[in-house]
Short mmCIF file of C-alpha atoms and ligand atoms in Angstrom, two decimals:
data_model
loop_
_atom_site.label_atom_id
_atom_site.label_comp_id
_atom_site.label_asym_id
_atom_site.label_seq_id
_atom_site.Cartn_x
_atom_site.Cartn_y
_atom_site.Cartn_z
CA MET A 11 -40.95 29.86 13.85
CA LYS A 12 -40.05 27.83 17.29
CA ILE A 13 -39.42 24.38 15.30
CA ASN A 14 -36.97 26.79 12.46
CA LEU A 15 -35.08 28.50 15.39
CA MET A 16 -34.89 25.36 17.03
CA ILE A 17 -33.08 23.48 14.05
CA THR A 18 -31.01 26.36 13.69
CA GLN A 19 -29.59 26.00 17.05
CA ILE A 20 -29.37 22.18 16.32
CA SER A 21 -27.27 22.75 13.30
CA MET A 22 -25.24 25.38 14.79
CA LEU A 23 -24.43 23.05 17.71
CA VAL A 24 -23.50 20.07 15.41
CA LEU A 25 -21.39 22.36 13.57
CA MET A 26 -19.59 23.36 16.54
CA ILE A 27 -19.03 19.86 17.57
CA PHE A 28 -17.44 18.75 14.40
CA MET A 29 -15.15 21.86 14.54
CA ILE A 30 -14.05 20.74 17.91
CA SER A 31 -13.46 17.32 16.69
CA SER A 32 -11.91 18.14 13.79
CA THR A 33 -9.19 20.52 14.93
CA CYS A 34 -8.48 17.89 17.76
CA GLU A 35 -7.81 15.17 15.25
CA ALA A 36 -5.80 17.45 13.35
CA ALA A 37 -3.63 18.37 16.54
CA GLU A 38 -3.34 15.01 17.56
CA GLN A 39 -2.46 13.27 13.98
CA PRO A 40 1.56 12.54 14.41
CA ALA A 41 3.61 13.19 11.62
CA PRO A 42 3.57 11.30 8.38
CA VAL A 43 7.04 8.85 7.63
CA LEU A 44 8.62 10.22 4.63
CA ASP A 45 10.54 8.17 2.18
CA THR A 46 14.01 9.00 0.45
CA ASP A 47 12.01 11.33 -2.02
CA GLY A 48 10.50 13.35 0.97
CA LYS A 49 6.96 11.87 0.27
CA ALA A 50 5.00 10.40 3.02
CA LEU A 51 4.68 6.61 3.07
CA ARG A 52 1.65 5.14 2.16
CA ALA A 53 -0.35 1.97 3.10
CA GLY A 54 -0.01 -0.89 0.77
CA VAL A 55 2.82 0.46 -1.22
CA ASP A 56 6.41 -1.42 -1.38
CA TYR A 57 9.42 0.32 -0.09
CA TYR A 58 12.71 -1.09 0.41
CA VAL A 59 13.97 -0.70 4.02
CA LEU A 60 17.62 0.50 4.08
CA PRO A 61 20.02 1.12 6.38
CA VAL A 62 21.51 4.47 6.77
CA PHE A 63 24.85 4.03 7.71
CA ARG A 64 27.31 2.11 5.01
CA GLY A 65 29.21 -0.62 5.33
CA ARG A 66 27.03 -2.31 7.93
CA GLY A 67 24.75 -4.57 5.75
CA GLY A 68 21.82 -4.20 3.40
CA GLY A 69 18.09 -3.87 2.98
CA LEU A 70 15.78 -6.19 5.25
CA THR A 71 15.26 -9.49 4.00
CA LEU A 72 13.63 -12.91 5.08
CA ASP A 73 15.96 -15.96 5.76
CA SER A 74 16.01 -19.13 7.73
CA THR A 75 18.51 -18.81 11.04
CA ASP A 76 17.74 -22.47 12.31
CA GLU A 77 18.51 -25.52 10.07
CA GLN A 78 16.37 -28.00 12.25
CA ASN A 79 13.11 -25.23 11.63
CA PRO A 80 13.56 -23.46 8.61
CA CYS A 81 9.86 -22.23 9.05
CA PRO A 82 8.81 -19.30 9.69
CA LEU A 83 11.40 -17.41 8.38
CA ASP A 84 12.99 -14.58 10.42
CA VAL A 85 13.66 -11.35 9.34
CA VAL A 86 17.30 -10.47 8.91
CA GLN A 87 19.56 -7.69 7.51
CA GLU A 88 21.47 -8.60 3.76
CA GLN A 89 25.28 -9.21 4.62
CA SER A 90 26.24 -6.81 1.93
CA GLU A 91 25.31 -3.14 1.68
CA VAL A 92 24.43 -3.42 -2.15
CA ASP A 93 21.51 -6.10 -1.63
CA ARG A 94 18.31 -4.16 -0.90
CA GLY A 95 16.29 -6.72 0.11
CA LEU A 96 12.92 -7.63 -0.15
CA PRO A 97 9.98 -5.09 -0.06
CA VAL A 98 7.90 -4.33 2.42
CA TYR A 99 4.58 -2.70 2.87
CA PHE A 100 2.57 -1.27 5.90
CA LYS A 101 -1.14 -1.68 7.05
CA PRO A 102 -2.11 0.86 9.65
CA VAL A 103 -4.07 -0.19 12.72
CA ASN A 104 -6.89 1.97 11.43
CA PRO A 105 -7.33 0.30 7.84
CA LYS A 106 -8.92 3.69 6.54
CA LYS A 107 -5.62 5.33 6.98
CA GLY A 108 -4.02 5.78 3.91
CA VAL A 109 -0.73 7.69 5.12
CA ILE A 110 1.70 5.90 7.28
CA ARG A 111 2.73 7.95 10.07
CA LEU A 112 5.11 8.20 13.60
CA GLU A 113 4.06 6.22 16.42
CA THR A 114 1.20 4.43 15.03
CA ASP A 115 0.60 0.42 15.43
CA LEU A 116 1.33 -1.07 12.14
CA ASN A 117 1.69 -4.52 10.46
CA VAL A 118 4.44 -4.91 8.27
CA LEU A 119 4.56 -7.25 5.48
CA PHE A 120 7.19 -8.22 3.21
CA ASN A 121 5.83 -8.61 -0.26
CA ALA A 122 7.28 -12.17 -0.96
CA SER A 123 6.64 -15.46 -1.60
CA SER A 124 8.44 -18.23 0.83
CA ILE A 125 8.79 -21.63 1.29
CA CYS A 126 7.33 -21.63 4.23
CA VAL A 127 3.47 -21.63 4.87
CA GLN A 128 3.34 -18.88 7.55
CA THR A 129 2.53 -15.30 6.34
CA THR A 130 5.45 -12.77 5.77
CA LEU A 131 3.98 -10.24 8.33
CA TRP A 132 6.63 -9.24 11.26
CA LYS A 133 6.04 -10.85 14.56
CA LEU A 134 7.83 -10.55 17.60
CA ASP A 135 9.14 -14.02 19.18
CA VAL A 136 11.32 -14.73 21.92
CA PHE A 137 14.02 -17.24 22.01
CA ASP A 138 16.62 -17.89 24.59
CA GLY A 139 15.29 -15.04 26.15
CA LYS A 140 16.19 -12.53 23.59
CA TYR A 141 13.47 -11.06 21.64
CA PHE A 142 13.49 -11.45 17.62
CA ILE A 143 11.46 -10.38 14.44
CA THR A 144 10.16 -12.99 12.68
CA THR A 145 7.40 -13.70 10.64
CA GLY A 146 4.32 -15.56 10.49
CA GLY A 147 1.78 -13.09 12.25
CA VAL A 148 -1.71 -12.44 11.44
CA GLU A 149 -2.92 -9.18 9.83
CA GLY A 150 -5.34 -6.73 11.76
CA ASN A 151 -7.47 -7.75 14.64
CA PRO A 152 -5.66 -5.34 16.88
CA GLY A 153 -5.87 -6.48 20.85
CA ARG A 154 -4.18 -9.17 23.03
CA ASP A 155 -4.21 -12.20 20.24
CA THR A 156 -2.39 -9.93 18.17
CA ILE A 157 -0.07 -8.07 20.66
CA SER A 158 3.00 -9.73 18.95
CA ASN A 159 2.27 -8.51 15.56
CA TRP A 160 2.33 -4.34 15.93
CA PHE A 161 5.12 -2.48 14.99
CA LYS A 162 5.81 1.36 15.07
CA ILE A 163 8.11 3.69 13.29
CA GLN A 164 9.92 6.42 15.23
CA LYS A 165 11.77 9.20 14.39
CA TYR A 166 15.62 8.79 14.70
CA ASP A 167 17.75 11.65 14.08
CA SER A 168 16.82 12.84 10.49
CA ASP A 169 16.16 9.22 9.62
CA TYR A 170 14.12 6.46 11.33
CA LYS A 171 13.81 3.47 13.32
CA PHE A 172 11.23 0.61 14.12
CA VAL A 173 10.06 -0.08 17.43
CA TYR A 174 8.21 -2.75 19.53
CA CYS A 175 5.74 -1.06 21.67
CA PRO A 176 2.34 -1.66 20.79
CA THR A 177 -0.86 -0.02 22.01
CA VAL A 178 -3.41 -2.15 20.60
CA CYS A 179 -4.64 -3.58 24.12
CA ASP A 180 -4.94 -1.50 27.19
CA ILE A 181 -4.58 -4.55 29.87
CA CYS A 182 -1.43 -5.72 27.91
CA ARG A 183 2.35 -4.68 29.55
CA PRO A 184 4.41 -5.85 26.50
CA VAL A 185 8.08 -5.58 26.52
CA CYS A 186 8.89 -2.31 24.80
CA GLY A 187 12.07 -1.61 22.96
CA ASP A 188 13.93 -0.50 20.02
CA VAL A 189 14.52 -2.56 16.94
CA GLY A 190 18.43 -3.17 16.10
CA ILE A 191 20.70 -6.07 14.85
CA PHE A 192 21.83 -8.76 16.81
CA ILE A 193 24.59 -10.91 14.86
CA LYS A 194 24.02 -14.72 15.45
CA ASP A 195 25.52 -17.42 13.57
CA GLY A 196 26.82 -14.89 11.03
CA LYS A 197 23.34 -13.85 10.35
CA ARG A 198 22.50 -10.34 11.08
CA ARG A 199 19.25 -10.76 13.00
CA LEU A 200 16.60 -8.14 13.71
CA ALA A 201 16.00 -8.04 17.29
CA LEU A 202 14.69 -5.72 20.19
CA SER A 203 18.29 -4.01 20.96
CA ASP A 204 19.78 -0.93 22.96
CA VAL A 205 21.38 -0.04 19.66
CA PRO A 206 18.48 1.03 17.00
CA LEU A 207 19.32 0.21 13.62
CA LYS A 208 18.64 3.83 11.81
CA VAL A 209 16.42 2.86 8.90
CA MET A 210 15.26 4.91 5.34
CA PHE A 211 12.55 4.05 3.33
CA LYS A 212 13.07 3.65 -0.26
CA LYS A 213 9.94 3.64 -2.81
CA VAL A 214 10.29 0.19 -5.03
C1 LIG B 22 3.70 -7.05 -4.41
O1 LIG B 22 4.53 -6.95 -5.56
C2 LIG B 22 3.40 -7.30 -6.68
C3 LIG B 22 4.62 -7.71 -7.62
O2 LIG B 22 5.83 -6.54 -7.92
C4 LIG B 22 2.40 -6.51 -6.98
O3 LIG B 22 2.03 -6.13 -8.47
C5 LIG B 22 2.07 -6.05 -6.00
O4 LIG B 22 0.98 -4.65 -5.97
C6 LIG B 22 2.24 -5.93 -4.54
N1 LIG B 22 1.51 -5.67 -3.53
C7 LIG B 22 1.49 -5.13 -2.58
C8 LIG B 22 0.58 -5.10 -1.42
O5 LIG B 22 2.93 -4.02 -2.34
#
């Protein structure tokens, strides 16, 4: 009898802990990022990243911005608004998560082959004191060694923007900023900027 009672008490306790932790998790989850059809973005699925405003460039793609050092390729915006660029896909910091949510550390990868040996995974790099988005990052392994490889998607009015402000490392003090466009030598490069690029995601 006594043991039975104890088992009942323990299972009640386990159930309570489970209920508390699951409600906490539900409350803490940021909203999913939605594509142009209103569906939640999913990990490992291809999307075009398109500008919301017309007449100021097209989708995102890879390009070399330095003839002397063509690799790794940099992330740029297509010159023409009719060009959708290359598809990207996302890998959230927790690889078990299938839905891409706001304010969550993500690896962003172009689904494309390139002439360079480096990966097509987005990476922050500094050049002449300015922070640009290039490629060649490594997937996963959140922490100090990969701090430049994590980006987040934030709500921006009724659309979205990319931000660099990783939270994969407690002791790191990364520069934080919005991702916008910096025109250099005629190329529309992605860079940290006071003027964010307003984007939407169109499923490929
Ligand atoms: C990348 O593109 C190829 C060819 O379109 C497709 O088969 C594959 O599923 C894509 N991979 C990812 C991870 O999106």
